[in-house]
């Protein structure tokens, strides 16, 4: 097993990981910084896939306070308010850094000001964008700057386990798999950033790429750390429904389409969103997803089991100009977004839940920092579209500065628990000793279980059914084998590792959904449809104990504003 020592190890190369590397290097260029990424730097991760844009209060009439209130109300008062406050204020700093220091080109108005488009659930058009390919613009510029600084990279290395010190009091490093060679690598670091992203690919319809498997969350669970708000899985309302035989199904058709005036219509061409919310198509993602789900359940769905997104009333040429990337993506699949209707279905998109963390991105485990979609608390019960990439870049930058400060204050490399390393290797190699198994059948069963029983609408009976199914799936994986031989780029082995992580995280989603017997944001219980007393809001904390998820809860701290109150009146009076 190869061993590497570094000052800072960053797991993930999305917006959070790349910004962390740049800010740590800026704080101390002498630091040895290493980025480990499951794919290729600049070519993988969810930030690159962001279409819509970046929420930030820039325009006259808007403010960070207004952005904050939209975020809290959209999150149904479950947010960590100090983290949300930091998000909206630091976003104003970060957007200027992206453009003025890192070279991002965002769309402009004729007068030269930054163009900001409408996104659902917000009281102001504040979404900065580069057409509908914003993520590519941001990640390309960040990656260029990382390459220019000579920051070390471990590409096509997947993290397998967080390894503590022998006494368990702190983090020593991370066990990794070099997928290019099929060998194990232990990276010891003074500070580690968990920024692998979420990726709810345990659902039948999902937006992230197939290599995403909630790796960071699964590693945190196995290290004994709790995860917050795991019942809060966001379904984006409009995933492309391209048919069962293409991986393009589930791909997001961005929220800006509805913000610009796109309609959702049933199989007969009738708009239905006004039946569910006065904001119609511009309601929050959770409301729109449930409305689509209900419309389909009432027999008003399309032949493929979705609804239609219609843009042609806005003028085909206008749609092609505003949403070039979306139009081309649909055309690649044989659909005309600009001049016809396209079938869509809600698609699992984002994990609002994750590892609890402080404003300086520290966690309960000394030496471990966290940022981006691996974390919980910022978004509460529902993430506003455009707040995701803001979250990654804001807290990624803060994490980088915090880690540099932590290392500079005297943090040292720590001895590793060698027994834990050996156990993690044995766990990863376990399928090689068993008869090869069809993992696709296990994956399909996981898809169906999570989509049908822990999906957009839940109740006690389906959650109970899911408990038995997930235990069976875990047992099936523990009995499943993978053919041994050349372990370099062994995709079946990668599938097995991904599925183990997805099942572990699925268990916590289900357990947290059972524990929350009210309906908030992305979590809707048909048997408990009311939101309950907002003033008595509690967030969930899930841990794995002997392979089973256990859930506790804690009261939300209303540090800045309480339910029924607003900060906008005070701002207007100033």
PDB file of C-alpha atoms in Angstrom, residues 404-552:
ATOM      1  CA  UNK A 404      -4.698  26.906   6.353  1.00  0.00           C
ATOM      2  CA  UNK A 405      -5.158  28.649   9.692  1.00  0.00           C
ATOM      3  CA  UNK A 406      -5.561  25.301  11.481  1.00  0.00           C
ATOM      4  CA  UNK A 407      -2.363  23.909   9.965  1.00  0.00           C
ATOM      5  CA  UNK A 408      -0.505  27.148  10.568  1.00  0.00           C
ATOM      6  CA  UNK A 409      -1.462  27.080  14.237  1.00  0.00           C
ATOM      7  CA  UNK A 410       0.550  23.919  14.729  1.00  0.00           C
ATOM      8  CA  UNK A 411      -1.611  21.001  13.606  1.00  0.00           C
ATOM      9  CA  UNK A 412       0.594  17.965  13.069  1.00  0.00           C
ATOM     10  CA  UNK A 413       0.414  14.717  11.159  1.00  0.00           C
ATOM     11  CA  UNK A 414      -1.120  12.056  13.388  1.00  0.00           C
ATOM     12  CA  UNK A 415      -0.469   8.343  13.633  1.00  0.00           C
ATOM     13  CA  UNK A 416      -3.135   6.192  12.021  1.00  0.00           C
ATOM     14  CA  UNK A 417      -5.118   3.318  13.474  1.00  0.00           C
ATOM     15  CA  UNK A 418      -3.501   0.548  11.432  1.00  0.00           C
ATOM     16  CA  UNK A 419      -6.166  -1.938  12.471  1.00  0.00           C
ATOM     17  CA  UNK A 420      -8.840   0.355  11.049  1.00  0.00           C
ATOM     18  CA  UNK A 421      -6.907   0.598   7.769  1.00  0.00           C
ATOM     19  CA  UNK A 422      -6.678  -3.196   7.543  1.00  0.00           C
ATOM     20  CA  UNK A 423     -10.398  -3.559   8.280  1.00  0.00           C
ATOM     21  CA  UNK A 424     -11.327  -0.986   5.635  1.00  0.00           C
ATOM     22  CA  UNK A 425      -9.176  -2.759   3.050  1.00  0.00           C
ATOM     23  CA  UNK A 426     -10.751  -6.096   3.954  1.00  0.00           C
ATOM     24  CA  UNK A 427     -14.228  -4.600   3.584  1.00  0.00           C
ATOM     25  CA  UNK A 428     -13.383  -3.142   0.165  1.00  0.00           C
ATOM     26  CA  UNK A 429     -11.871  -6.427  -1.044  1.00  0.00           C
ATOM     27  CA  UNK A 430     -14.662  -8.607   0.348  1.00  0.00           C
ATOM     28  CA  UNK A 431     -16.534  -9.212  -2.929  1.00  0.00           C
ATOM     29  CA  UNK A 432     -13.446 -10.744  -4.574  1.00  0.00           C
ATOM     30  CA  UNK A 433     -13.751 -13.812  -2.416  1.00  0.00           C
ATOM     31  CA  UNK A 434     -17.286 -14.604  -3.547  1.00  0.00           C
ATOM     32  CA  UNK A 435     -19.047 -15.889  -6.654  1.00  0.00           C
ATOM     33  CA  UNK A 436     -19.637 -13.065  -9.199  1.00  0.00           C
ATOM     34  CA  UNK A 437     -23.153 -11.664  -8.977  1.00  0.00           C
ATOM     35  CA  UNK A 438     -25.443  -9.592 -11.197  1.00  0.00           C
ATOM     36  CA  UNK A 439     -25.250  -6.209  -9.462  1.00  0.00           C
ATOM     37  CA  UNK A 440     -27.677  -4.644 -11.935  1.00  0.00           C
ATOM     38  CA  UNK A 441     -30.575  -6.527 -10.343  1.00  0.00           C
ATOM     39  CA  UNK A 442     -29.603  -5.133  -6.933  1.00  0.00           C
ATOM     40  CA  UNK A 443     -29.359  -1.618  -8.373  1.00  0.00           C
ATOM     41  CA  UNK A 444     -32.811  -1.869  -9.983  1.00  0.00           C
ATOM     42  CA  UNK A 445     -34.313  -3.089  -6.715  1.00  0.00           C
ATOM     43  CA  UNK A 446     -32.743  -0.125  -4.907  1.00  0.00           C
ATOM     44  CA  UNK A 447     -34.159   2.247  -7.541  1.00  0.00           C
ATOM     45  CA  UNK A 448     -37.663   0.884  -7.119  1.00  0.00           C
ATOM     46  CA  UNK A 449     -37.505   0.769  -3.317  1.00  0.00           C
ATOM     47  CA  UNK A 450     -36.386   4.355  -2.905  1.00  0.00           C
ATOM     48  CA  UNK A 451     -38.609   5.769  -5.670  1.00  0.00           C
ATOM     49  CA  UNK A 452     -41.796   4.016  -4.562  1.00  0.00           C
ATOM     50  CA  UNK A 453     -41.366   3.888  -0.783  1.00  0.00           C
ATOM     51  CA  UNK A 454     -38.999   6.726   0.236  1.00  0.00           C
ATOM     52  CA  UNK A 455     -39.743   9.148  -2.564  1.00  0.00           C
ATOM     53  CA  UNK A 456     -41.735  12.311  -3.169  1.00  0.00           C
ATOM     54  CA  UNK A 457     -44.686  11.196  -1.019  1.00  0.00           C
ATOM     55  CA  UNK A 458     -44.194   8.919   1.980  1.00  0.00           C
ATOM     56  CA  UNK A 459     -46.219   7.284   4.736  1.00  0.00           C
ATOM     57  CA  UNK A 460     -45.620   4.879   7.615  1.00  0.00           C
ATOM     58  CA  UNK A 461     -46.539   1.742   5.689  1.00  0.00           C
ATOM     59  CA  UNK A 462     -44.263   2.359   2.699  1.00  0.00           C
ATOM     60  CA  UNK A 463     -41.392   3.423   4.968  1.00  0.00           C
ATOM     61  CA  UNK A 464     -41.808   0.192   6.922  1.00  0.00           C
ATOM     62  CA  UNK A 465     -41.762  -1.783   3.683  1.00  0.00           C
ATOM     63  CA  UNK A 466     -38.582   0.033   2.652  1.00  0.00           C
ATOM     64  CA  UNK A 467     -36.869  -0.957   5.894  1.00  0.00           C
ATOM     65  CA  UNK A 468     -37.135  -4.647   5.069  1.00  0.00           C
ATOM     66  CA  UNK A 469     -36.154  -4.077   1.439  1.00  0.00           C
ATOM     67  CA  UNK A 470     -33.019  -2.105   2.324  1.00  0.00           C
ATOM     68  CA  UNK A 471     -31.900  -4.730   4.825  1.00  0.00           C
ATOM     69  CA  UNK A 472     -32.344  -7.390   2.137  1.00  0.00           C
ATOM     70  CA  UNK A 473     -30.358  -5.310  -0.338  1.00  0.00           C
ATOM     71  CA  UNK A 474     -27.544  -4.827   2.149  1.00  0.00           C
ATOM     72  CA  UNK A 475     -27.453  -8.572   2.788  1.00  0.00           C
ATOM     73  CA  UNK A 476     -27.452  -9.225  -0.945  1.00  0.00           C
ATOM     74  CA  UNK A 477     -24.451  -6.959  -1.389  1.00  0.00           C
ATOM     75  CA  UNK A 478     -22.649  -8.679   1.472  1.00  0.00           C
ATOM     76  CA  UNK A 479     -23.165 -11.963  -0.353  1.00  0.00           C
ATOM     77  CA  UNK A 480     -22.424 -10.599  -3.823  1.00  0.00           C
ATOM     78  CA  UNK A 481     -19.141 -11.324  -5.552  1.00  0.00           C
ATOM     79  CA  UNK A 482     -16.975  -9.557  -8.124  1.00  0.00           C
ATOM     80  CA  UNK A 483     -14.614 -11.374 -10.498  1.00  0.00           C
ATOM     81  CA  UNK A 484     -10.995 -10.909  -9.442  1.00  0.00           C
ATOM     82  CA  UNK A 485      -8.068 -10.414 -11.780  1.00  0.00           C
ATOM     83  CA  UNK A 486      -6.978  -7.070 -13.162  1.00  0.00           C
ATOM     84  CA  UNK A 487      -8.278  -4.544 -10.639  1.00  0.00           C
ATOM     85  CA  UNK A 488      -7.329  -1.478 -12.687  1.00  0.00           C
ATOM     86  CA  UNK A 489     -10.494   0.361 -13.730  1.00  0.00           C
ATOM     87  CA  UNK A 490     -12.586  -2.541 -12.450  1.00  0.00           C
ATOM     88  CA  UNK A 491     -16.040  -1.031 -13.035  1.00  0.00           C
ATOM     89  CA  UNK A 492     -17.925  -3.898 -11.419  1.00  0.00           C
ATOM     90  CA  UNK A 493     -15.917  -3.403  -8.234  1.00  0.00           C
ATOM     91  CA  UNK A 494     -16.703   0.312  -8.441  1.00  0.00           C
ATOM     92  CA  UNK A 495     -20.409  -0.534  -8.775  1.00  0.00           C
ATOM     93  CA  UNK A 496     -20.271  -2.709  -5.664  1.00  0.00           C
ATOM     94  CA  UNK A 497     -18.544   0.026  -3.651  1.00  0.00           C
ATOM     95  CA  UNK A 498     -21.047   2.606  -4.900  1.00  0.00           C
ATOM     96  CA  UNK A 499     -24.020   0.423  -4.010  1.00  0.00           C
ATOM     97  CA  UNK A 500     -22.707  -0.229  -0.496  1.00  0.00           C
ATOM     98  CA  UNK A 501     -22.502   3.542   0.070  1.00  0.00           C
ATOM     99  CA  UNK A 502     -25.901   4.203  -1.478  1.00  0.00           C
ATOM    100  CA  UNK A 503     -27.621   1.579   0.662  1.00  0.00           C
ATOM    101  CA  UNK A 504     -25.997   2.933   3.838  1.00  0.00           C
ATOM    102  CA  UNK A 505     -27.181   6.448   3.052  1.00  0.00           C
ATOM    103  CA  UNK A 506     -30.609   5.185   1.956  1.00  0.00           C
ATOM    104  CA  UNK A 507     -31.051   3.627   5.384  1.00  0.00           C
ATOM    105  CA  UNK A 508     -30.481   6.986   7.053  1.00  0.00           C
ATOM    106  CA  UNK A 509     -32.894   8.735   4.660  1.00  0.00           C
ATOM    107  CA  UNK A 510     -35.594   6.202   5.477  1.00  0.00           C
ATOM    108  CA  UNK A 511     -34.988   6.288   9.230  1.00  0.00           C
ATOM    109  CA  UNK A 512     -35.043  10.092   9.324  1.00  0.00           C
ATOM    110  CA  UNK A 513     -38.257  10.073   7.254  1.00  0.00           C
ATOM    111  CA  UNK A 514     -39.861   7.783   9.839  1.00  0.00           C
ATOM    112  CA  UNK A 515     -38.741  10.024  12.690  1.00  0.00           C
ATOM    113  CA  UNK A 516     -40.165  13.203  11.131  1.00  0.00           C
ATOM    114  CA  UNK A 517     -43.908  12.738  11.547  1.00  0.00           C
ATOM    115  CA  UNK A 518     -44.811  16.045   9.962  1.00  0.00           C
ATOM    116  CA  UNK A 519     -44.431  17.454   6.453  1.00  0.00           C
ATOM    117  CA  UNK A 520     -41.789  20.059   5.674  1.00  0.00           C
ATOM    118  CA  UNK A 521     -40.398  21.098   2.323  1.00  0.00           C
ATOM    119  CA  UNK A 522     -39.002  18.119   0.443  1.00  0.00           C
ATOM    120  CA  UNK A 523     -40.310  15.672   3.075  1.00  0.00           C
ATOM    121  CA  UNK A 524     -44.033  14.972   2.684  1.00  0.00           C
ATOM    122  CA  UNK A 525     -45.843  12.423   4.830  1.00  0.00           C
ATOM    123  CA  UNK A 526     -49.271  11.597   3.393  1.00  0.00           C
ATOM    124  CA  UNK A 527     -50.251  10.327   6.846  1.00  0.00           C
ATOM    125  CA  UNK A 528     -48.994  13.531   8.513  1.00  0.00           C
ATOM    126  CA  UNK A 529     -49.589  16.268   5.917  1.00  0.00           C
ATOM    127  CA  UNK A 530     -49.404  19.234   8.289  1.00  0.00           C
ATOM    128  CA  UNK A 531     -46.167  21.127   8.966  1.00  0.00           C
ATOM    129  CA  UNK A 532     -46.710  21.273  12.714  1.00  0.00           C
ATOM    130  CA  UNK A 533     -45.699  24.133  14.985  1.00  0.00           C
ATOM    131  CA  UNK A 534     -42.922  26.020  13.204  1.00  0.00           C
ATOM    132  CA  UNK A 535     -41.855  27.636  16.467  1.00  0.00           C
ATOM    133  CA  UNK A 536     -41.124  24.155  17.862  1.00  0.00           C
ATOM    134  CA  UNK A 537     -39.122  23.028  14.835  1.00  0.00           C
ATOM    135  CA  UNK A 538     -36.559  20.283  15.340  1.00  0.00           C
ATOM    136  CA  UNK A 539     -33.951  18.875  12.990  1.00  0.00           C
ATOM    137  CA  UNK A 540     -33.047  15.201  12.805  1.00  0.00           C
ATOM    138  CA  UNK A 541     -29.672  13.566  13.444  1.00  0.00           C
ATOM    139  CA  UNK A 542     -29.094  10.072  12.054  1.00  0.00           C
ATOM    140  CA  UNK A 543     -26.229   7.743  12.925  1.00  0.00           C
ATOM    141  CA  UNK A 544     -25.388   4.165  12.001  1.00  0.00           C
ATOM    142  CA  UNK A 545     -25.143   1.817  14.977  1.00  0.00           C
ATOM    143  CA  UNK A 546     -24.217  -1.789  14.182  1.00  0.00           C
ATOM    144  CA  UNK A 547     -25.324  -1.222  10.607  1.00  0.00           C
ATOM    145  CA  UNK A 548     -28.737   0.202  11.512  1.00  0.00           C
ATOM    146  CA  UNK A 549     -29.757   3.834  11.394  1.00  0.00           C
ATOM    147  CA  UNK A 550     -30.798   5.486  14.639  1.00  0.00           C
ATOM    148  CA  UNK A 551     -32.339   8.960  14.752  1.00  0.00           C
ATOM    149  CA  UNK A 552     -32.526  11.655  17.396  1.00  0.00           C
TER     150      UNK A 552
END
